[in-house]
Amino acid sequence: CVLVSATMTKQVKQLVNDTFPRIRTIETSSLHKGVSGSRHTFLPAATEKLDIAIQLLDSDYGRTQRTMVFCNTLDSCRALEHYASERGIPTVCYHGDVPVEARKAAIKTFSEELKDEEGPPVLIATDLAARGLDIPGRVDHVVNFDFPLNSIDYLHRAGRTGRAGAKGKVTSLVAKKDAVLAKRIEESLGKGLPLDALSADKDVLPMHMRPKRTPEDGRQGGRGGGRDGGGK
């Protein structure tokens, strides 16, 4: 039995260890980190999100790029699908409201070899397509229409492109409510740091930003000394 993952949360790791007590673990230096071959861009976006997304998709379609767009909700998927179709950009969808056979057909259509100068359809999906899904061929561009709710989801979405040594790009539309997490992810990617422990809470600092504790801190802190672990 071989288990492979780009991320390993504490809860999953505990489950694996309990289920397979003699399991041997091999971890690469890239665990919980962004794919080195991908370029990440973060675009501030408020009410103009749909317009920005359509500009990106129209450009990719004209250059026959394979693009996946991730949304957090079914309503976002439907809105973007409708907006794209009105502007002549073909789409296929992969989310919970799409029957299994239709999902398979969407992946097949998205992955087919191009037979003319037109680009492939844009694949609009929820996080259902972020992991555990085999997409034949390459994905050139991942667009986060809705910014992911946590850094683990960002890692898995971004991991759809830049696979097996290929180049890729990830573009994220960042609303005001997403700014804290987006900034921390962008900074960690730039420094080659793991993303798994990043929080969207501005009061919970990333590990590399937390003050170093000294033995003297522990003596002075007494029973309340453990507060530093909260990262404030």
XYZ file of C-alpha atoms in Angstrom:
232
model
C 0.000 0.000 0.000
C 1.515 3.305 -1.080
C 0.090 6.634 0.099
C 1.220 9.736 -1.775
C 0.257 13.295 -0.929
C 1.536 16.849 -1.394
C 0.339 17.630 2.132
C 0.003 15.674 5.361
C -2.036 17.251 8.136
C -1.554 16.143 11.726
C -4.969 14.475 11.766
C -4.305 12.474 8.593
C -0.814 11.537 9.766
C -2.250 10.209 13.047
C -4.886 8.218 11.146
C -2.240 6.687 8.880
C 0.012 5.774 11.805
C -2.902 4.180 13.678
C -4.032 2.215 10.619
C -0.562 1.182 9.443
C 1.645 1.064 12.574
C 4.641 -0.284 10.633
C 4.453 2.228 7.805
C 7.698 3.741 6.570
C 7.639 7.445 5.710
C 9.588 9.233 3.000
C 9.272 13.009 2.920
C 10.720 15.229 0.216
C 11.966 18.759 0.729
C 8.961 20.001 -1.249
C 6.312 18.755 1.211
C 3.802 21.538 1.940
C 5.607 23.862 -0.477
C 4.596 25.338 -3.825
C 5.722 23.668 -7.054
C 9.021 25.239 -8.095
C 8.102 25.375 -11.793
C 4.997 27.518 -11.271
C 4.709 31.306 -11.275
C 2.234 32.735 -8.752
C 0.408 36.030 -9.226
C -1.989 37.688 -6.769
C -4.415 40.272 -8.195
C -6.491 42.568 -5.948
C -10.143 42.183 -6.930
C -13.382 43.524 -5.527
C -16.634 43.854 -7.478
C -14.832 43.504 -10.831
C -13.868 39.858 -10.265
C -15.902 38.558 -13.199
C -14.391 41.084 -15.594
C -10.835 40.285 -14.478
C -11.477 36.547 -14.783
C -12.908 36.901 -18.291
C -9.855 38.875 -19.403
C -7.610 36.066 -18.172
C -9.717 33.329 -19.763
C -10.071 35.134 -23.065
C -6.302 35.569 -23.289
C -5.655 31.904 -22.481
C -8.287 30.697 -24.927
C -6.737 32.772 -27.698
C -3.340 31.202 -26.992
C -4.767 27.647 -26.719
C -3.833 27.398 -23.045
C -5.483 24.796 -20.835
C -6.960 26.669 -17.885
C -8.646 25.450 -14.698
C -10.688 27.913 -12.655
C -11.474 27.144 -9.024
C -14.538 28.500 -7.232
C -15.578 28.032 -3.612
C -19.291 27.575 -4.315
C -21.663 26.207 -6.923
C -23.150 29.691 -7.361
C -19.727 31.056 -8.312
C -19.255 28.212 -10.804
C -22.614 28.935 -12.416
C -22.043 32.704 -12.547
C -18.626 32.352 -14.160
C -19.868 29.702 -16.600
C -22.723 31.984 -17.698
C -20.467 35.037 -17.990
C -17.912 33.112 -20.071
C -20.503 31.609 -22.422
C -21.945 35.074 -23.093
C -18.496 36.100 -24.310
C -17.961 33.058 -26.508
C -15.559 31.183 -24.241
C -16.436 27.456 -24.100
C -16.497 25.846 -20.666
C -16.935 22.487 -18.971
C -17.769 22.063 -15.286
C -16.653 19.746 -12.509
C -18.533 20.074 -9.232
C -21.001 18.286 -6.973
C -24.047 19.105 -9.074
C -22.526 17.483 -12.167
C -23.294 13.734 -12.462
C -20.273 11.413 -12.314
C -20.448 10.415 -15.988
C -20.728 14.059 -17.012
C -17.674 14.855 -14.883
C -15.696 12.167 -16.694
C -16.821 13.569 -20.017
C -15.782 17.074 -18.925
C -12.255 15.912 -18.084
C -12.008 14.033 -21.381
C -13.128 17.091 -23.362
C -10.772 19.359 -21.428
C -7.811 17.034 -21.996
C -8.321 16.159 -25.681
C -5.603 16.999 -28.181
C -6.335 20.166 -30.101
C -7.398 19.601 -33.692
C -7.678 23.213 -34.841
C -6.596 26.693 -33.829
C -9.279 27.042 -31.179
C -8.291 26.532 -27.591
C -9.668 23.874 -25.234
C -12.680 24.685 -23.062
C -12.060 26.250 -19.676
C -12.574 23.815 -16.809
C -14.586 25.504 -14.039
C -14.525 23.528 -10.807
C -14.886 23.471 -7.060
C -12.269 21.870 -4.803
C -13.729 18.538 -5.870
C -11.198 18.750 -8.713
C -8.282 19.968 -6.600
C -6.954 16.571 -5.550
C -7.228 12.863 -6.276
C -8.054 13.520 -9.926
C -6.004 12.341 -12.904
C -6.040 14.887 -15.713
C -4.187 13.585 -18.784
C -1.772 16.032 -20.361
C -0.810 19.400 -18.975
C -2.673 22.223 -17.271
C -1.075 25.545 -18.201
C -2.902 27.915 -15.898
C -4.796 27.664 -12.614
C -7.047 30.601 -11.739
C -8.456 31.027 -8.237
C -11.640 32.941 -9.010
C -12.548 32.568 -5.332
C -9.504 32.564 -3.079
C -9.198 29.271 -1.159
C -10.255 29.273 2.476
C -6.955 27.826 3.709
C -3.370 27.292 2.567
C -3.754 23.521 2.114
C -6.466 24.045 -0.500
C -4.216 26.599 -2.199
C -1.420 24.024 -2.411
C -3.647 21.388 -3.974
C -5.246 23.773 -6.456
C -1.865 25.152 -7.490
C -0.554 21.608 -7.814
C -2.815 21.007 -10.811
C -0.254 22.871 -12.936
C 3.536 22.671 -13.174
C 3.459 18.888 -12.801
C 6.282 16.480 -13.651
C 8.772 19.261 -14.291
C 6.515 21.291 -16.586
C 6.073 25.046 -16.241
C 2.790 26.557 -15.105
C 1.199 29.635 -13.628
C -1.287 30.302 -10.857
C -3.327 33.511 -10.744
C -5.422 34.351 -7.692
C -8.097 37.019 -7.424
C -7.844 38.443 -3.922
C -10.822 40.135 -2.273
C -10.370 42.274 0.830
C -11.402 39.423 3.125
C -8.691 37.196 1.603
C -5.853 39.709 1.950
C -4.208 38.333 5.115
C -3.960 34.728 3.940
C -3.004 35.731 0.388
C -0.163 37.953 1.595
C 1.192 35.206 3.837
C 1.033 32.619 1.072
C 2.747 34.994 -1.366
C 5.505 35.730 1.140
C 6.047 32.051 1.978
C 6.188 31.094 -1.686
C 8.801 33.784 -2.292
C 10.949 32.459 0.569
C 10.417 28.787 -0.246
C 8.714 28.154 3.104
C 6.010 25.544 3.862
C 2.427 26.753 3.590
C 0.610 24.207 5.738
C 0.583 26.183 9.014
C -0.485 29.558 7.601
C -3.614 31.100 9.110
C -6.118 33.585 7.722
C -6.371 35.078 11.232
C -4.209 38.219 11.354
C -3.584 37.657 15.079
C -2.068 34.192 14.525
C 1.415 34.764 13.158
C 3.204 32.288 10.856
C 5.949 30.274 12.565
C 8.788 32.265 10.980
C 7.300 35.529 12.312
C 6.797 34.401 15.909
C 9.296 35.649 18.503
C 11.894 33.116 19.608
C 11.415 31.831 23.133
C 14.376 31.678 25.497
C 14.822 29.678 28.742
C 14.414 32.966 30.606
C 11.021 33.522 28.946
C 9.891 30.163 30.282
C 10.964 31.003 33.852
C 9.269 34.412 33.772
C 6.108 33.135 32.158
C 5.211 30.742 34.935
C 1.955 28.936 34.335
C 0.996 31.438 31.621
C 4.214 30.955 29.645
C 2.537 28.758 27.042
C 0.731 31.773 25.604
C 3.560 32.296 23.092
C 2.418 29.214 21.208
C -0.669 31.145 20.094
C 1.508 33.303 17.893
C 0.196 36.717 18.931
